[in-house]
Amino acid sequence: VDVEQQGTVALLGCGLMGSAIARTLSEAGHDLVVWNRSPEKAQALVGDGVRAAATAHEAVAAAQVVVSVLSDDDAFRGALEGAPLQGRTVVNLTTLIPEEVTATEAWVTSRGGRYLDGVLMAYPADIGGKDTVVNYAGPAGIHRELEPMLLAIGGASRHVSEDVRAAAVMDVAAVGMFTIPVLSAYAESTAYALSNGVPEDALHERLDRGLRSLRNQMEKILRAVASGDHETDQATADTYGAAARLFLTAVQDAGHRGRLLEAAVAALDDARTAGRGHLGISAVAAPVRHAD
Ligand SMILES: NC(=O)c1ccc[n+]([C@@H]2O[C@H](COP(=O)([O-])OP(=O)(O)OC[C@H]3O[C@@H](n4cnc5c(N)ncnc54)[C@H](OP(=O)(O)O)[C@@H]3O)[C@@H](O)[C@H]2O)c1
């Protein structure tokens, strides 16, 4: 693939993630101009095919494609306010919530730029890997045009939707509402078990079986929430709720807070109050109103 066809790339934000992306793009042969608010992080990347710009405006002016890895929306707008975006394509890898994505796309396009949203499902050490995923949303044409560069950042990246909010919605759902609570719950559960004499090895041995069972239940929950059919002949939300309340007593009596279990008890109580306790555990989810 001839990366030169894509022209110079301006990379804004040389923090942990931005620096990893800059190194990967430069190794893939891209001509880069990097900018960072504190200049030493940009200077540290300078080398073959990589130069540092003194201002974000200067970096944008020198490039056809602008990749932002700035920390948040304020940093993004602060850096790009007044920059020459006309005719340029912005790939925004800054973490944003869906409403911010819509507003930022409008902000960029009203200044004559094109906009593709990207959500990094990866750590800096994963950048450049063949299994690394970045989800992109917005015009598929921009994604196609930039695909060689986007695949250099993450080899398993994909375009998820023309709806520019879609990758951010998936991020809120997968990372915000699932990974973060599940990992926090696992940390709390591990501390409770270890401090009550369960050996680390025994917990380690359970990892694979636990994951298989979780996957199995997740598949059933996905079907139930999507179809609205929460009937079960296995275990009702009320049964889970009663057990969860009992477990929470044990956890709190042992001096642990059990915050995530507490949240699950609240969710199951809500289901019971709403008259959904006879259904499966998937009934803790509010009924889905599909977006058109
Ligand atoms: N690290 C990860 O594993 C990971 C994973 C997924 C997504 N992300 C997302 O990637 C983005 C960058 O994360 P990171 O890990 O690289 O964070 P980081 O190391 O803290 O870097 C933040 C970057 O934003 C710049 N910045 C912050 N405030 C600014 C402002 N007001 N004006 C101009 N520049 C500003 C910083 O410049 P200075 O150096 O001058 O402070 C730095 O370049 C975030 O949106 C993050 O959520 C990161």
mmCIF file of C-alpha atoms and ligand atoms in Angstrom:
data_model
loop_
_atom_site.group_PDB
_atom_site.id
_atom_site.type_symbol
_atom_site.label_atom_id
_atom_site.label_comp_id
_atom_site.label_asym_id
_atom_site.label_seq_id
_atom_site.Cartn_x
_atom_site.Cartn_y
_atom_site.Cartn_z
ATOM 1 C CA VAL A 1 0.000 0.000 0.000
ATOM 2 C CA ASP A 2 1.330 3.382 -0.948
ATOM 3 C CA VAL A 3 0.975 5.395 2.244
ATOM 4 C CA GLU A 4 2.316 8.485 0.512
ATOM 5 C CA GLN A 5 -0.968 8.801 -1.349
ATOM 6 C CA GLN A 6 -2.501 9.724 1.999
ATOM 7 C CA GLY A 7 -0.197 12.693 2.365
ATOM 8 C CA THR A 8 1.072 14.216 5.568
ATOM 9 C CA VAL A 9 -0.714 13.313 8.794
ATOM 10 C CA ALA A 10 -0.946 15.822 11.657
ATOM 11 C CA LEU A 11 -1.045 14.063 15.007
ATOM 12 C CA LEU A 12 -2.314 16.225 17.854
ATOM 13 C CA GLY A 13 -1.625 15.035 21.400
ATOM 14 C CA CYS A 14 1.549 13.100 22.176
ATOM 15 C CA GLY A 15 0.485 11.623 25.511
ATOM 16 C CA LEU A 16 0.732 7.894 26.233
ATOM 17 C CA MET A 17 -1.688 6.931 23.456
ATOM 18 C CA GLY A 18 -0.710 9.657 20.971
ATOM 19 C CA SER A 19 2.989 8.773 21.212
ATOM 20 C CA ALA A 20 2.268 5.079 20.583
ATOM 21 C CA ILE A 21 0.179 5.980 17.524
ATOM 22 C CA ALA A 22 2.829 8.392 16.250
ATOM 23 C CA ARG A 23 5.577 5.755 16.498
ATOM 24 C CA THR A 24 3.387 3.168 14.732
ATOM 25 C CA LEU A 25 2.358 5.500 11.902
ATOM 26 C CA SER A 26 5.922 6.596 11.370
ATOM 27 C CA GLU A 27 7.119 2.957 11.259
ATOM 28 C CA ALA A 28 4.375 2.302 8.666
ATOM 29 C CA GLY A 29 5.983 5.003 6.516
ATOM 30 C CA HIS A 30 3.607 7.910 7.075
ATOM 31 C CA ASP A 31 4.924 11.433 6.885
ATOM 32 C CA LEU A 32 3.990 12.942 10.260
ATOM 33 C CA VAL A 33 3.847 16.331 11.833
ATOM 34 C CA VAL A 34 3.238 16.057 15.571
ATOM 35 C CA TRP A 35 2.063 18.664 18.067
ATOM 36 C CA ASN A 36 1.765 18.553 21.829
ATOM 37 C CA ARG A 37 0.830 21.315 24.299
ATOM 38 C CA SER A 38 4.011 20.662 26.284
ATOM 39 C CA PRO A 39 6.537 20.595 23.431
ATOM 40 C CA GLU A 40 9.031 18.099 24.895
ATOM 41 C CA LYS A 41 6.680 15.129 24.258
ATOM 42 C CA ALA A 42 6.437 16.112 20.580
ATOM 43 C CA GLN A 43 10.191 16.711 20.358
ATOM 44 C CA ALA A 44 10.849 13.209 21.715
ATOM 45 C CA LEU A 45 9.126 11.735 18.629
ATOM 46 C CA VAL A 46 11.052 13.715 16.038
ATOM 47 C CA GLY A 47 13.071 11.587 13.638
ATOM 48 C CA ASP A 48 12.923 10.070 10.203
ATOM 49 C CA GLY A 49 9.676 11.329 8.612
ATOM 50 C CA VAL A 50 8.454 12.952 11.850
ATOM 51 C CA ARG A 51 8.698 16.652 12.541
ATOM 52 C CA ALA A 52 7.257 18.707 15.388
ATOM 53 C CA ALA A 53 5.081 21.776 14.898
ATOM 54 C CA ALA A 54 5.147 24.703 17.298
ATOM 55 C CA THR A 55 1.368 25.095 17.240
ATOM 56 C CA ALA A 56 -1.631 22.906 16.412
ATOM 57 C CA HIS A 57 -2.515 25.355 13.613
ATOM 58 C CA GLU A 58 0.884 24.879 12.015
ATOM 59 C CA ALA A 59 0.511 21.074 12.206
ATOM 60 C CA VAL A 60 -2.968 21.207 10.618
ATOM 61 C CA ALA A 61 -1.803 23.571 7.882
ATOM 62 C CA ALA A 62 0.941 21.109 6.908
ATOM 63 C CA ALA A 63 -1.344 18.066 6.648
ATOM 64 C CA GLN A 64 -4.297 16.592 4.759
ATOM 65 C CA VAL A 65 -5.373 14.313 7.604
ATOM 66 C CA VAL A 66 -5.563 15.347 11.268
ATOM 67 C CA VAL A 67 -5.543 12.639 13.946
ATOM 68 C CA SER A 68 -6.508 13.844 17.426
ATOM 69 C CA VAL A 69 -5.453 11.904 20.508
ATOM 70 C CA LEU A 70 -6.023 14.825 22.860
ATOM 71 C CA SER A 71 -7.487 14.064 26.262
ATOM 72 C CA ASP A 72 -10.992 15.504 25.896
ATOM 73 C CA ASP A 73 -13.369 17.697 23.923
ATOM 74 C CA ASP A 74 -12.147 20.949 25.527
ATOM 75 C CA ALA A 75 -8.562 20.137 24.600
ATOM 76 C CA PHE A 76 -9.705 19.263 21.043
ATOM 77 C CA ARG A 77 -11.614 22.527 20.519
ATOM 78 C CA GLY A 78 -8.949 24.591 22.260
ATOM 79 C CA ALA A 79 -6.278 23.195 19.935
ATOM 80 C CA LEU A 80 -8.320 23.419 16.720
ATOM 81 C CA GLU A 81 -10.191 26.713 17.210
ATOM 82 C CA GLY A 82 -9.182 28.909 14.276
ATOM 83 C CA ALA A 83 -7.065 26.161 12.642
ATOM 84 C CA PRO A 84 -7.396 25.780 8.848
ATOM 85 C CA LEU A 85 -9.740 22.764 8.741
ATOM 86 C CA GLN A 86 -11.133 23.586 5.283
ATOM 87 C CA GLY A 87 -10.726 20.513 3.033
ATOM 88 C CA ARG A 88 -9.028 18.479 5.748
ATOM 89 C CA THR A 89 -10.131 15.201 7.282
ATOM 90 C CA VAL A 90 -10.235 14.892 11.051
ATOM 91 C CA VAL A 91 -10.006 11.448 12.642
ATOM 92 C CA ASN A 92 -10.925 11.987 16.269
ATOM 93 C CA LEU A 93 -9.624 9.288 18.622
ATOM 94 C CA THR A 94 -10.291 11.377 21.736
ATOM 95 C CA THR A 95 -12.773 9.614 24.058
ATOM 96 C CA LEU A 96 -16.135 11.394 23.752
ATOM 97 C CA ILE A 97 -19.703 10.550 24.721
ATOM 98 C CA PRO A 98 -22.281 10.316 21.889
ATOM 99 C CA GLU A 99 -23.688 13.845 22.368
ATOM 100 C CA GLU A 100 -20.160 15.290 22.205
ATOM 101 C CA VAL A 101 -19.478 13.345 19.013
ATOM 102 C CA THR A 102 -22.508 14.847 17.260
ATOM 103 C CA ALA A 103 -21.544 18.359 18.379
ATOM 104 C CA THR A 104 -17.884 17.893 17.444
ATOM 105 C CA GLU A 105 -18.741 16.571 13.986
ATOM 106 C CA ALA A 106 -20.930 19.649 13.413
ATOM 107 C CA TRP A 107 -18.140 21.881 14.721
ATOM 108 C CA VAL A 108 -15.620 20.384 12.280
ATOM 109 C CA THR A 109 -17.906 20.238 9.235
ATOM 110 C CA SER A 110 -19.097 23.827 9.781
ATOM 111 C CA ARG A 111 -15.433 24.795 9.389
ATOM 112 C CA GLY A 112 -15.179 22.944 6.068
ATOM 113 C CA GLY A 113 -13.545 19.778 7.418
ATOM 114 C CA ARG A 114 -14.614 16.152 7.115
ATOM 115 C CA TYR A 115 -15.066 14.082 10.268
ATOM 116 C CA LEU A 116 -14.581 10.433 11.216
ATOM 117 C CA ASP A 117 -15.018 9.351 14.822
ATOM 118 C CA GLY A 118 -12.803 6.611 16.245
ATOM 119 C CA VAL A 119 -12.897 4.768 19.545
ATOM 120 C CA LEU A 120 -9.762 2.977 20.678
ATOM 121 C CA MET A 121 -10.583 -0.404 22.221
ATOM 122 C CA ALA A 122 -6.926 -0.796 23.197
ATOM 123 C CA TYR A 123 -4.003 0.239 25.379
ATOM 124 C CA PRO A 124 -0.930 2.008 23.967
ATOM 125 C CA ALA A 125 1.026 -1.308 23.996
ATOM 126 C CA ASP A 126 -1.604 -2.791 21.607
ATOM 127 C CA ILE A 127 -1.211 -0.080 18.955
ATOM 128 C CA GLY A 128 -0.009 -1.538 15.643
ATOM 129 C CA GLY A 129 -1.140 -5.052 16.577
ATOM 130 C CA LYS A 130 -3.041 -7.213 14.097
ATOM 131 C CA ASP A 131 -5.809 -7.962 16.633
ATOM 132 C CA THR A 132 -6.123 -4.383 17.842
ATOM 133 C CA VAL A 133 -9.554 -2.843 17.384
ATOM 134 C CA VAL A 134 -10.484 0.760 16.792
ATOM 135 C CA ASN A 135 -14.191 1.238 16.021
ATOM 136 C CA TYR A 136 -14.922 3.965 13.462
ATOM 137 C CA ALA A 137 -18.228 5.720 12.824
ATOM 138 C CA GLY A 138 -19.246 8.335 10.277
ATOM 139 C CA PRO A 139 -18.936 8.436 6.494
ATOM 140 C CA ALA A 140 -17.834 5.010 5.193
ATOM 141 C CA GLY A 141 -16.152 6.796 2.265
ATOM 142 C CA ILE A 142 -13.648 8.497 4.590
ATOM 143 C CA HIS A 143 -12.982 5.184 6.308
ATOM 144 C CA ARG A 144 -12.308 3.478 2.950
ATOM 145 C CA GLU A 145 -10.007 6.254 1.843
ATOM 146 C CA LEU A 146 -7.936 6.146 5.025
ATOM 147 C CA GLU A 147 -8.115 2.394 5.589
ATOM 148 C CA PRO A 148 -4.376 1.643 5.182
ATOM 149 C CA MET A 149 -3.531 4.199 7.862
ATOM 150 C CA LEU A 150 -6.379 3.074 10.132
ATOM 151 C CA LEU A 151 -5.311 -0.580 9.821
ATOM 152 C CA ALA A 152 -1.749 0.384 10.681
ATOM 153 C CA ILE A 153 -3.054 1.766 14.015
ATOM 154 C CA GLY A 154 -5.191 -1.321 14.723
ATOM 155 C CA GLY A 155 -5.190 -4.342 12.398
ATOM 156 C CA ALA A 156 -8.686 -5.514 13.393
ATOM 157 C CA SER A 157 -10.322 -2.087 13.205
ATOM 158 C CA ARG A 158 -13.652 -1.683 11.508
ATOM 159 C CA HIS A 159 -16.248 0.791 10.378
ATOM 160 C CA VAL A 160 -19.316 0.180 12.554
ATOM 161 C CA SER A 161 -21.884 2.641 11.216
ATOM 162 C CA GLU A 162 -22.624 5.721 9.137
ATOM 163 C CA ASP A 163 -24.205 7.092 12.319
ATOM 164 C CA VAL A 164 -21.324 9.121 13.731
ATOM 165 C CA ARG A 165 -22.398 8.413 17.328
ATOM 166 C CA ALA A 166 -22.256 4.622 16.956
ATOM 167 C CA ALA A 167 -18.683 3.912 18.078
ATOM 168 C CA ALA A 168 -19.127 6.147 21.137
ATOM 169 C CA VAL A 169 -22.422 4.420 21.983
ATOM 170 C CA MET A 170 -20.632 1.048 21.805
ATOM 171 C CA ASP A 171 -17.898 2.432 24.056
ATOM 172 C CA VAL A 172 -20.414 3.599 26.687
ATOM 173 C CA ALA A 173 -22.174 0.220 26.523
ATOM 174 C CA ALA A 174 -19.192 -2.128 26.384
ATOM 175 C CA VAL A 175 -16.579 -0.328 28.449
ATOM 176 C CA GLY A 176 -18.744 1.960 30.577
ATOM 177 C CA MET A 177 -21.660 -0.272 31.455
ATOM 178 C CA PHE A 178 -19.975 -3.664 31.256
ATOM 179 C CA THR A 179 -16.178 -3.879 31.484
ATOM 180 C CA ILE A 180 -15.761 -1.277 34.221
ATOM 181 C CA PRO A 181 -18.475 -2.658 36.554
ATOM 182 C CA VAL A 182 -17.467 -6.296 35.886
ATOM 183 C CA LEU A 183 -13.766 -5.665 36.566
ATOM 184 C CA SER A 184 -14.603 -3.648 39.680
ATOM 185 C CA ALA A 185 -16.906 -6.448 40.864
ATOM 186 C CA TYR A 186 -14.158 -8.998 40.235
ATOM 187 C CA ALA A 187 -11.687 -6.958 42.292
ATOM 188 C CA GLU A 188 -14.156 -6.716 45.183
ATOM 189 C CA SER A 189 -15.042 -10.406 44.965
ATOM 190 C CA THR A 190 -11.359 -11.423 44.919
ATOM 191 C CA ALA A 191 -10.583 -9.319 48.002
ATOM 192 C CA TYR A 192 -13.520 -10.874 49.886
ATOM 193 C CA ALA A 193 -12.535 -14.430 48.918
ATOM 194 C CA LEU A 194 -8.807 -14.053 49.672
ATOM 195 C CA SER A 195 -9.426 -12.359 53.000
ATOM 196 C CA ASN A 196 -11.727 -15.243 53.941
ATOM 197 C CA GLY A 197 -9.109 -17.898 53.275
ATOM 198 C CA VAL A 198 -9.805 -18.968 49.673
ATOM 199 C CA PRO A 199 -6.381 -19.671 48.111
ATOM 200 C CA GLU A 200 -5.297 -17.639 45.105
ATOM 201 C CA ASP A 201 -4.728 -20.860 43.105
ATOM 202 C CA ALA A 202 -8.336 -21.918 43.585
ATOM 203 C CA LEU A 203 -9.523 -18.584 42.175
ATOM 204 C CA HIS A 204 -7.082 -18.849 39.306
ATOM 205 C CA GLU A 205 -8.324 -22.323 38.391
ATOM 206 C CA ARG A 206 -11.880 -21.023 38.114
ATOM 207 C CA LEU A 207 -11.099 -18.299 35.601
ATOM 208 C CA ASP A 208 -11.739 -20.238 32.386
ATOM 209 C CA ARG A 209 -14.865 -22.005 33.607
ATOM 210 C CA GLY A 210 -16.199 -18.698 34.957
ATOM 211 C CA LEU A 211 -15.629 -17.026 31.607
ATOM 212 C CA ARG A 212 -17.321 -19.831 29.642
ATOM 213 C CA SER A 213 -20.363 -19.670 31.877
ATOM 214 C CA LEU A 214 -20.435 -15.865 31.636
ATOM 215 C CA ARG A 215 -20.331 -16.052 27.834
ATOM 216 C CA ASN A 216 -23.186 -18.551 27.807
ATOM 217 C CA GLN A 217 -25.355 -16.346 30.031
ATOM 218 C CA MET A 218 -24.429 -13.225 28.042
ATOM 219 C CA GLU A 219 -25.667 -14.849 24.838
ATOM 220 C CA LYS A 220 -29.029 -15.659 26.455
ATOM 221 C CA ILE A 221 -29.315 -12.150 27.894
ATOM 222 C CA LEU A 222 -28.545 -10.584 24.517
ATOM 223 C CA ARG A 223 -31.362 -12.600 22.914
ATOM 224 C CA ALA A 224 -33.792 -11.828 25.747
ATOM 225 C CA VAL A 225 -33.143 -8.071 25.829
ATOM 226 C CA ALA A 226 -33.280 -7.808 22.027
ATOM 227 C CA SER A 227 -36.535 -9.791 21.717
ATOM 228 C CA GLY A 228 -38.179 -8.562 24.940
ATOM 229 C CA ASP A 229 -38.872 -12.197 25.878
ATOM 230 C CA HIS A 230 -37.447 -12.590 29.408
ATOM 231 C CA GLU A 231 -39.269 -15.810 30.341
ATOM 232 C CA THR A 232 -37.096 -18.373 32.131
ATOM 233 C CA ASP A 233 -37.459 -21.950 33.360
ATOM 234 C CA GLN A 234 -34.110 -21.782 35.167
ATOM 235 C CA ALA A 235 -33.736 -18.967 37.713
ATOM 236 C CA THR A 236 -35.927 -15.897 38.150
ATOM 237 C CA ALA A 237 -34.798 -12.345 38.941
ATOM 238 C CA ASP A 238 -36.491 -12.760 42.346
ATOM 239 C CA THR A 239 -34.395 -15.848 43.081
ATOM 240 C CA TYR A 240 -31.221 -13.965 42.126
ATOM 241 C CA GLY A 241 -32.438 -10.990 44.166
ATOM 242 C CA ALA A 242 -33.007 -13.005 47.339
ATOM 243 C CA ALA A 243 -29.573 -14.645 47.006
ATOM 244 C CA ALA A 244 -27.926 -11.292 46.244
ATOM 245 C CA ARG A 245 -29.421 -9.674 49.380
ATOM 246 C CA LEU A 246 -28.225 -12.608 51.491
ATOM 247 C CA PHE A 247 -24.726 -12.460 49.969
ATOM 248 C CA LEU A 248 -24.546 -8.715 50.531
ATOM 249 C CA THR A 249 -25.195 -9.293 54.255
ATOM 250 C CA ALA A 250 -22.303 -11.781 54.364
ATOM 251 C CA VAL A 251 -19.985 -9.401 52.538
ATOM 252 C CA GLN A 252 -20.853 -6.401 54.704
ATOM 253 C CA ASP A 253 -20.697 -8.452 57.931
ATOM 254 C CA ALA A 254 -17.156 -9.374 56.918
ATOM 255 C CA GLY A 255 -16.294 -5.671 56.769
ATOM 256 C CA HIS A 256 -16.338 -5.268 52.951
ATOM 257 C CA ARG A 257 -18.415 -2.660 51.174
ATOM 258 C CA GLY A 258 -19.529 -4.806 48.238
ATOM 259 C CA ARG A 259 -20.434 -1.740 46.177
ATOM 260 C CA LEU A 260 -21.055 -3.615 42.933
ATOM 261 C CA LEU A 261 -23.134 -6.304 44.641
ATOM 262 C CA GLU A 262 -25.069 -3.499 46.309
ATOM 263 C CA ALA A 263 -25.784 -2.057 42.849
ATOM 264 C CA ALA A 264 -26.981 -5.462 41.605
ATOM 265 C CA VAL A 265 -29.297 -5.787 44.625
ATOM 266 C CA ALA A 266 -30.757 -2.364 43.766
ATOM 267 C CA ALA A 267 -31.265 -3.366 40.107
ATOM 268 C CA LEU A 268 -32.977 -6.640 41.088
ATOM 269 C CA ASP A 269 -35.154 -4.803 43.646
ATOM 270 C CA ASP A 270 -36.245 -2.424 40.888
ATOM 271 C CA ALA A 271 -37.198 -5.381 38.686
ATOM 272 C CA ARG A 272 -39.250 -6.855 41.543
ATOM 273 C CA THR A 273 -40.988 -3.525 42.221
ATOM 274 C CA ALA A 274 -41.810 -3.233 38.513
ATOM 275 C CA GLY A 275 -43.509 -6.654 38.637
ATOM 276 C CA ARG A 276 -40.756 -8.305 36.583
ATOM 277 C CA GLY A 277 -39.298 -10.516 39.330
ATOM 278 C CA HIS A 278 -40.840 -13.701 37.893
ATOM 279 C CA LEU A 279 -38.828 -13.226 34.688
ATOM 280 C CA GLY A 280 -35.155 -14.069 34.060
ATOM 281 C CA ILE A 281 -32.289 -11.873 35.309
ATOM 282 C CA SER A 282 -32.291 -10.112 31.917
ATOM 283 C CA ALA A 283 -35.481 -8.366 33.145
ATOM 284 C CA VAL A 284 -33.323 -5.901 35.163
ATOM 285 C CA ALA A 285 -32.902 -4.109 31.814
ATOM 286 C CA ALA A 286 -35.539 -1.532 30.948
ATOM 287 C CA PRO A 287 -37.601 -2.604 27.917
ATOM 288 C CA VAL A 288 -35.764 -1.628 24.724
ATOM 289 C CA ARG A 289 -37.149 0.991 22.406
ATOM 290 C CA HIS A 290 -35.179 0.376 19.226
ATOM 291 C CA ALA A 291 -33.770 3.524 17.600
ATOM 292 C CA ASP A 292 -35.865 3.554 14.360
HETATM 293 N N1 LIG B 1 -4.298 5.278 27.339
HETATM 294 C C1 LIG B 1 -5.221 4.411 26.956
HETATM 295 O O1 LIG B 1 -5.107 3.203 27.210
HETATM 296 C C2 LIG B 1 -6.419 4.847 26.171
HETATM 297 C C3 LIG B 1 -7.318 3.879 25.676
HETATM 298 C C4 LIG B 1 -8.444 4.295 24.949
HETATM 299 C C5 LIG B 1 -8.659 5.631 24.720
HETATM 300 N N2 LIG B 1 -7.762 6.559 25.209
HETATM 301 C C6 LIG B 1 -8.064 7.989 24.968
HETATM 302 O O2 LIG B 1 -6.998 8.635 24.317
HETATM 303 C C7 LIG B 1 -6.964 10.012 24.721
HETATM 304 C C8 LIG B 1 -5.539 10.334 25.215
HETATM 305 O O3 LIG B 1 -5.231 9.465 26.279
HETATM 306 P P1 LIG B 1 -3.728 9.258 26.815
HETATM 307 O O4 LIG B 1 -3.732 7.969 27.538
HETATM 308 O O5 LIG B 1 -2.737 9.509 25.741
HETATM 309 O O6 LIG B 1 -3.672 10.437 27.906
HETATM 310 P P2 LIG B 1 -2.411 11.331 28.358
HETATM 311 O O7 LIG B 1 -1.166 10.527 28.346
HETATM 312 O O8 LIG B 1 -2.829 11.968 29.628
HETATM 313 O O9 LIG B 1 -2.315 12.440 27.206
HETATM 314 C C9 LIG B 1 -3.252 13.479 27.115
HETATM 315 C C10 LIG B 1 -2.904 14.374 25.966
HETATM 316 O O10 LIG B 1 -3.849 15.446 25.890
HETATM 317 C C11 LIG B 1 -3.137 16.689 25.979
HETATM 318 N N3 LIG B 1 -3.951 17.703 26.628
HETATM 319 C C12 LIG B 1 -4.649 17.586 27.780
HETATM 320 N N4 LIG B 1 -5.326 18.736 28.049
HETATM 321 C C13 LIG B 1 -5.028 19.584 27.026
HETATM 322 C C14 LIG B 1 -5.431 20.911 26.707
HETATM 323 N N5 LIG B 1 -6.266 21.590 27.497
HETATM 324 N N6 LIG B 1 -4.947 21.466 25.575
HETATM 325 C C15 LIG B 1 -4.098 20.777 24.759
HETATM 326 N N7 LIG B 1 -3.689 19.511 25.003
HETATM 327 C C16 LIG B 1 -4.160 18.923 26.124
HETATM 328 C C17 LIG B 1 -1.885 16.361 26.755
HETATM 329 O O11 LIG B 1 -0.914 17.374 26.550
HETATM 330 P P3 LIG B 1 0.251 17.610 27.660
HETATM 331 O O12 LIG B 1 1.266 16.550 27.415
HETATM 332 O O13 LIG B 1 0.714 18.974 27.388
HETATM 333 O O14 LIG B 1 -0.420 17.468 29.021
HETATM 334 C C18 LIG B 1 -1.534 15.029 26.109
HETATM 335 O O15 LIG B 1 -1.014 15.191 24.819
HETATM 336 C C19 LIG B 1 -8.033 10.157 25.824
HETATM 337 O O16 LIG B 1 -9.206 10.696 25.288
HETATM 338 C C20 LIG B 1 -8.230 8.723 26.285
HETATM 339 O O17 LIG B 1 -9.509 8.500 26.855
HETATM 340 C C21 LIG B 1 -6.661 6.197 25.912
#
